[in-house]
Amino acid sequence: MEEKLFAEFITLLRKKSESTPVIVEGKNDEKLLRRFGIKNIYTLSGKNYFDLVEQLGEQTHEVILLTDVDPQGEKIFKKLSQILEGFNVRVDSSFREYLKKLGVKEVEELKLLLFKG
């Protein structure tokens, strides 16, 4: 079940990232997702949220917000969602739901699923 869900998550994210920016917290998240073939990734580390949102708002009307589902990630998700929506950018949070279903709290933990079984 977990393998199938993981494969579905990666396949859908890979496809959607072709046309929709993916926002992650850090460089390690970005590196891992790139290894899975995910494109169009923006990291938050060291960036001003408003500058990033303003830049993205000029390019797109939707982003995939893939922050961790730990307390810090939830805080970032809420704050950034508000800012994005203020710039009329729709937030796709469906991939965070996959993390929850997979029992993963941090994006970096996805690499552990590769070595299970």
Short mmCIF file of N, CA and C in Angstrom, two decimals:
data_model
loop_
_atom_site.label_atom_id
_atom_site.label_comp_id
_atom_site.label_asym_id
_atom_site.label_seq_id
_atom_site.Cartn_x
_atom_site.Cartn_y
_atom_site.Cartn_z
N MET A 1 0.83 -1.20 0.00
CA MET A 1 0.00 0.00 0.00
C MET A 1 0.87 1.26 0.00
N GLU A 2 1.87 1.28 0.90
CA GLU A 2 2.73 2.45 1.02
C GLU A 2 3.52 2.68 -0.27
N GLU A 3 4.01 1.60 -0.88
CA GLU A 3 4.77 1.72 -2.13
C GLU A 3 3.92 2.32 -3.24
N LYS A 4 2.69 1.87 -3.32
CA LYS A 4 1.78 2.36 -4.35
C LYS A 4 1.47 3.85 -4.13
N LEU A 5 1.22 4.21 -2.89
CA LEU A 5 0.92 5.60 -2.54
C LEU A 5 2.12 6.50 -2.82
N PHE A 6 3.31 6.02 -2.48
CA PHE A 6 4.54 6.76 -2.73
C PHE A 6 4.74 6.98 -4.23
N ALA A 7 4.55 5.92 -5.02
CA ALA A 7 4.71 6.02 -6.48
C ALA A 7 3.69 7.00 -7.07
N GLU A 8 2.47 6.95 -6.56
CA GLU A 8 1.42 7.87 -7.01
C GLU A 8 1.81 9.31 -6.70
N PHE A 9 2.28 9.54 -5.48
CA PHE A 9 2.71 10.87 -5.04
C PHE A 9 3.79 11.42 -5.98
N ILE A 10 4.83 10.64 -6.22
CA ILE A 10 5.95 11.08 -7.07
C ILE A 10 5.49 11.32 -8.50
N THR A 11 4.69 10.42 -9.04
CA THR A 11 4.21 10.55 -10.42
C THR A 11 3.38 11.82 -10.60
N LEU A 12 2.44 12.04 -9.68
CA LEU A 12 1.58 13.22 -9.78
C LEU A 12 2.37 14.52 -9.58
N LEU A 13 3.28 14.51 -8.61
CA LEU A 13 4.09 15.70 -8.35
C LEU A 13 5.01 16.01 -9.53
N ARG A 14 5.59 14.97 -10.11
CA ARG A 14 6.47 15.16 -11.27
C ARG A 14 5.69 15.81 -12.42
N LYS A 15 4.50 15.29 -12.68
CA LYS A 15 3.68 15.80 -13.78
C LYS A 15 3.24 17.25 -13.52
N LYS A 16 2.74 17.51 -12.32
CA LYS A 16 2.23 18.85 -12.03
C LYS A 16 3.36 19.88 -11.96
N SER A 17 4.55 19.46 -11.54
CA SER A 17 5.67 20.40 -11.42
C SER A 17 6.16 20.91 -12.78
N GLU A 18 5.74 20.25 -13.84
CA GLU A 18 6.12 20.72 -15.17
C GLU A 18 5.53 22.10 -15.46
N SER A 19 4.37 22.39 -14.87
CA SER A 19 3.70 23.66 -15.14
C SER A 19 3.43 24.50 -13.89
N THR A 20 3.67 23.93 -12.72
CA THR A 20 3.35 24.62 -11.47
C THR A 20 4.57 24.64 -10.56
N PRO A 21 4.97 25.83 -10.08
CA PRO A 21 6.11 25.90 -9.15
C PRO A 21 5.85 25.12 -7.86
N VAL A 22 6.91 24.49 -7.36
CA VAL A 22 6.85 23.74 -6.10
C VAL A 22 7.72 24.50 -5.09
N ILE A 23 7.13 24.88 -3.97
CA ILE A 23 7.86 25.60 -2.92
C ILE A 23 8.15 24.63 -1.78
N VAL A 24 9.44 24.53 -1.42
CA VAL A 24 9.87 23.68 -0.31
C VAL A 24 10.68 24.53 0.68
N GLU A 25 10.91 23.98 1.86
CA GLU A 25 11.60 24.73 2.90
C GLU A 25 13.09 24.90 2.64
N GLY A 26 13.79 23.82 2.34
CA GLY A 26 15.25 23.92 2.29
C GLY A 26 15.90 23.29 1.08
N LYS A 27 17.20 23.49 0.99
CA LYS A 27 18.00 22.98 -0.13
C LYS A 27 18.01 21.45 -0.19
N ASN A 28 18.02 20.79 0.97
CA ASN A 28 18.00 19.32 0.96
C ASN A 28 16.69 18.78 0.40
N ASP A 29 15.59 19.47 0.72
CA ASP A 29 14.29 19.09 0.14
C ASP A 29 14.35 19.21 -1.38
N GLU A 30 14.91 20.32 -1.84
CA GLU A 30 15.03 20.57 -3.28
C GLU A 30 15.88 19.48 -3.95
N LYS A 31 17.03 19.18 -3.38
CA LYS A 31 17.93 18.16 -3.96
C LYS A 31 17.24 16.81 -4.08
N LEU A 32 16.54 16.41 -3.02
CA LEU A 32 15.86 15.12 -3.03
C LEU A 32 14.77 15.08 -4.10
N LEU A 33 13.95 16.13 -4.16
CA LEU A 33 12.87 16.15 -5.15
C LEU A 33 13.43 16.16 -6.57
N ARG A 34 14.53 16.84 -6.78
CA ARG A 34 15.16 16.83 -8.12
C ARG A 34 15.60 15.41 -8.50
N ARG A 35 16.07 14.65 -7.51
CA ARG A 35 16.46 13.25 -7.78
C ARG A 35 15.26 12.42 -8.22
N PHE A 36 14.06 12.81 -7.77
CA PHE A 36 12.83 12.12 -8.16
C PHE A 36 12.27 12.64 -9.48
N GLY A 37 12.96 13.61 -10.10
CA GLY A 37 12.51 14.15 -11.38
C GLY A 37 11.54 15.30 -11.26
N ILE A 38 11.45 15.89 -10.09
CA ILE A 38 10.56 17.04 -9.89
C ILE A 38 11.28 18.28 -10.40
N LYS A 39 10.54 19.14 -11.08
CA LYS A 39 11.11 20.35 -11.66
C LYS A 39 10.51 21.59 -11.00
N ASN A 40 11.01 22.75 -11.42
CA ASN A 40 10.36 24.02 -11.07
C ASN A 40 10.28 24.22 -9.55
N ILE A 41 11.38 23.96 -8.84
CA ILE A 41 11.40 24.00 -7.37
C ILE A 41 11.99 25.31 -6.87
N TYR A 42 11.34 25.89 -5.89
CA TYR A 42 11.82 27.10 -5.22
C TYR A 42 11.99 26.79 -3.74
N THR A 43 13.11 27.22 -3.16
CA THR A 43 13.33 27.00 -1.73
C THR A 43 13.09 28.29 -0.96
N LEU A 44 12.67 28.12 0.28
CA LEU A 44 12.41 29.26 1.15
C LEU A 44 13.63 29.69 1.94
N SER A 45 14.57 28.80 2.14
CA SER A 45 15.70 29.08 3.03
C SER A 45 16.44 30.35 2.62
N GLY A 46 16.53 31.27 3.58
CA GLY A 46 17.25 32.52 3.36
C GLY A 46 16.54 33.53 2.49
N LYS A 47 15.28 33.29 2.17
CA LYS A 47 14.56 34.21 1.30
C LYS A 47 13.46 34.93 2.07
N ASN A 48 13.19 36.13 1.65
CA ASN A 48 12.06 36.89 2.17
C ASN A 48 10.80 36.36 1.48
N TYR A 49 9.82 35.95 2.27
CA TYR A 49 8.59 35.37 1.71
C TYR A 49 7.93 36.30 0.71
N PHE A 50 7.84 37.58 1.05
CA PHE A 50 7.15 38.53 0.17
C PHE A 50 7.85 38.65 -1.18
N ASP A 51 9.19 38.67 -1.17
CA ASP A 51 9.93 38.77 -2.43
C ASP A 51 9.69 37.55 -3.31
N LEU A 52 9.72 36.37 -2.70
CA LEU A 52 9.48 35.14 -3.44
C LEU A 52 8.06 35.11 -4.01
N VAL A 53 7.09 35.48 -3.19
CA VAL A 53 5.69 35.46 -3.63
C VAL A 53 5.46 36.48 -4.74
N GLU A 54 6.06 37.63 -4.60
CA GLU A 54 5.91 38.66 -5.63
C GLU A 54 6.49 38.16 -6.96
N GLN A 55 7.65 37.53 -6.89
CA GLN A 55 8.29 36.96 -8.08
C GLN A 55 7.39 35.89 -8.71
N LEU A 56 6.88 34.98 -7.89
CA LEU A 56 6.04 33.90 -8.40
C LEU A 56 4.70 34.42 -8.90
N GLY A 57 4.15 35.42 -8.21
CA GLY A 57 2.85 35.98 -8.59
C GLY A 57 2.85 36.58 -9.98
N GLU A 58 4.02 37.02 -10.42
CA GLU A 58 4.14 37.57 -11.78
C GLU A 58 4.20 36.45 -12.82
N GLN A 59 4.52 35.23 -12.40
CA GLN A 59 4.72 34.11 -13.33
C GLN A 59 3.58 33.10 -13.34
N THR A 60 2.83 33.01 -12.24
CA THR A 60 1.87 31.91 -12.11
C THR A 60 0.67 32.32 -11.26
N HIS A 61 -0.38 31.54 -11.37
CA HIS A 61 -1.57 31.77 -10.54
C HIS A 61 -1.78 30.63 -9.55
N GLU A 62 -0.84 29.67 -9.54
CA GLU A 62 -0.94 28.53 -8.63
C GLU A 62 0.45 28.03 -8.28
N VAL A 63 0.61 27.60 -7.02
CA VAL A 63 1.86 26.97 -6.58
C VAL A 63 1.53 25.73 -5.77
N ILE A 64 2.47 24.81 -5.74
CA ILE A 64 2.39 23.65 -4.85
C ILE A 64 3.22 24.01 -3.63
N LEU A 65 2.59 24.08 -2.48
CA LEU A 65 3.29 24.43 -1.25
C LEU A 65 3.55 23.13 -0.49
N LEU A 66 4.80 22.69 -0.54
CA LEU A 66 5.18 21.39 0.03
C LEU A 66 6.13 21.60 1.21
N THR A 67 5.59 22.17 2.27
CA THR A 67 6.37 22.33 3.50
C THR A 67 6.21 21.08 4.34
N ASP A 68 7.11 20.91 5.30
CA ASP A 68 7.02 19.77 6.21
C ASP A 68 5.70 19.83 6.97
N VAL A 69 5.28 18.69 7.50
CA VAL A 69 4.02 18.66 8.26
C VAL A 69 4.30 18.60 9.76
N ASP A 70 5.49 19.05 10.15
CA ASP A 70 5.82 19.20 11.57
C ASP A 70 5.34 20.58 12.02
N PRO A 71 5.42 20.91 13.32
CA PRO A 71 4.92 22.21 13.79
C PRO A 71 5.53 23.41 13.06
N GLN A 72 6.82 23.40 12.82
CA GLN A 72 7.46 24.52 12.11
C GLN A 72 6.95 24.62 10.67
N GLY A 73 6.81 23.48 10.01
CA GLY A 73 6.30 23.46 8.65
C GLY A 73 4.86 23.95 8.57
N GLU A 74 4.06 23.60 9.57
CA GLU A 74 2.66 24.06 9.62
C GLU A 74 2.62 25.58 9.74
N LYS A 75 3.48 26.12 10.57
CA LYS A 75 3.55 27.57 10.78
C LYS A 75 3.93 28.28 9.47
N ILE A 76 4.93 27.75 8.80
CA ILE A 76 5.37 28.32 7.52
C ILE A 76 4.24 28.21 6.50
N PHE A 77 3.59 27.05 6.46
CA PHE A 77 2.50 26.83 5.51
C PHE A 77 1.39 27.87 5.68
N LYS A 78 0.97 28.08 6.92
CA LYS A 78 -0.12 29.04 7.17
C LYS A 78 0.27 30.45 6.77
N LYS A 79 1.46 30.87 7.17
CA LYS A 79 1.91 32.23 6.87
C LYS A 79 2.05 32.44 5.36
N LEU A 80 2.71 31.50 4.70
CA LEU A 80 2.96 31.63 3.27
C LEU A 80 1.66 31.52 2.46
N SER A 81 0.75 30.68 2.90
CA SER A 81 -0.55 30.56 2.22
C SER A 81 -1.29 31.89 2.23
N GLN A 82 -1.28 32.55 3.38
CA GLN A 82 -1.94 33.86 3.49
C GLN A 82 -1.31 34.87 2.54
N ILE A 83 0.00 34.90 2.50
CA ILE A 83 0.70 35.84 1.62
C ILE A 83 0.39 35.53 0.15
N LEU A 84 0.47 34.25 -0.22
CA LEU A 84 0.20 33.85 -1.60
C LEU A 84 -1.22 34.22 -2.02
N GLU A 85 -2.17 33.92 -1.16
CA GLU A 85 -3.57 34.22 -1.49
C GLU A 85 -3.79 35.72 -1.60
N GLY A 86 -3.02 36.50 -0.84
CA GLY A 86 -3.09 37.96 -0.95
C GLY A 86 -2.61 38.47 -2.31
N PHE A 87 -1.79 37.68 -2.97
CA PHE A 87 -1.30 37.99 -4.31
C PHE A 87 -2.12 37.25 -5.37
N ASN A 88 -3.26 36.71 -4.98
CA ASN A 88 -4.15 35.95 -5.87
C ASN A 88 -3.47 34.73 -6.49
N VAL A 89 -2.63 34.07 -5.70
CA VAL A 89 -1.98 32.84 -6.14
C VAL A 89 -2.61 31.69 -5.36
N ARG A 90 -3.19 30.74 -6.08
CA ARG A 90 -3.84 29.58 -5.45
C ARG A 90 -2.78 28.63 -4.89
N VAL A 91 -3.07 28.10 -3.71
CA VAL A 91 -2.15 27.17 -3.05
C VAL A 91 -2.68 25.74 -3.17
N ASP A 92 -1.89 24.87 -3.78
CA ASP A 92 -2.21 23.44 -3.84
C ASP A 92 -1.50 22.77 -2.66
N SER A 93 -2.29 22.32 -1.71
CA SER A 93 -1.72 21.66 -0.52
C SER A 93 -1.92 20.15 -0.56
N SER A 94 -2.41 19.64 -1.67
CA SER A 94 -2.74 18.21 -1.75
C SER A 94 -1.53 17.30 -1.55
N PHE A 95 -0.36 17.77 -1.93
CA PHE A 95 0.83 16.93 -1.80
C PHE A 95 1.29 16.84 -0.34
N ARG A 96 0.94 17.82 0.47
CA ARG A 96 1.21 17.74 1.92
C ARG A 96 0.33 16.64 2.53
N GLU A 97 -0.86 16.47 1.98
CA GLU A 97 -1.75 15.41 2.46
C GLU A 97 -1.13 14.04 2.18
N TYR A 98 -0.46 13.92 1.05
CA TYR A 98 0.25 12.66 0.75
C TYR A 98 1.32 12.39 1.81
N LEU A 99 2.06 13.44 2.20
CA LEU A 99 3.08 13.25 3.24
C LEU A 99 2.45 12.68 4.50
N LYS A 100 1.31 13.23 4.88
CA LYS A 100 0.61 12.76 6.09
C LYS A 100 0.20 11.30 5.94
N LYS A 101 -0.36 10.96 4.78
CA LYS A 101 -0.80 9.58 4.55
C LYS A 101 0.37 8.60 4.54
N LEU A 102 1.52 9.08 4.09
CA LEU A 102 2.72 8.24 4.05
C LEU A 102 3.42 8.16 5.40
N GLY A 103 2.93 8.93 6.37
CA GLY A 103 3.54 8.92 7.70
C GLY A 103 4.87 9.66 7.74
N VAL A 104 5.02 10.61 6.84
CA VAL A 104 6.26 11.39 6.74
C VAL A 104 6.01 12.80 7.26
N LYS A 105 6.84 13.24 8.19
CA LYS A 105 6.68 14.59 8.73
C LYS A 105 7.52 15.62 7.98
N GLU A 106 8.64 15.18 7.43
CA GLU A 106 9.54 16.09 6.71
C GLU A 106 9.76 15.57 5.29
N VAL A 107 9.84 16.49 4.35
CA VAL A 107 10.05 16.11 2.95
C VAL A 107 11.29 15.22 2.80
N GLU A 108 12.34 15.54 3.54
CA GLU A 108 13.59 14.76 3.47
C GLU A 108 13.38 13.28 3.83
N GLU A 109 12.37 12.98 4.62
CA GLU A 109 12.11 11.59 5.03
C GLU A 109 11.63 10.72 3.87
N LEU A 110 11.25 11.34 2.77
CA LEU A 110 10.81 10.56 1.61
C LEU A 110 11.89 9.59 1.14
N LYS A 111 13.14 9.98 1.32
CA LYS A 111 14.23 9.10 0.88
C LYS A 111 14.23 7.78 1.65
N LEU A 112 13.72 7.79 2.87
CA LEU A 112 13.65 6.56 3.66
C LEU A 112 12.69 5.55 3.05
N LEU A 113 11.66 6.05 2.37
CA LEU A 113 10.68 5.15 1.75
C LEU A 113 11.28 4.36 0.59
N LEU A 114 12.34 4.89 0.00
CA LEU A 114 13.00 4.18 -1.10
C LEU A 114 13.68 2.91 -0.63
N PHE A 115 14.12 2.91 0.62
CA PHE A 115 14.91 1.79 1.13
C PHE A 115 14.10 0.81 1.96
N LYS A 116 12.79 1.05 2.08
CA LYS A 116 11.94 0.11 2.82
C LYS A 116 11.69 -1.12 1.98
N GLY A 117 11.50 -2.22 2.67
CA GLY A 117 11.13 -3.44 1.98
C GLY A 117 12.32 -4.14 1.52
#
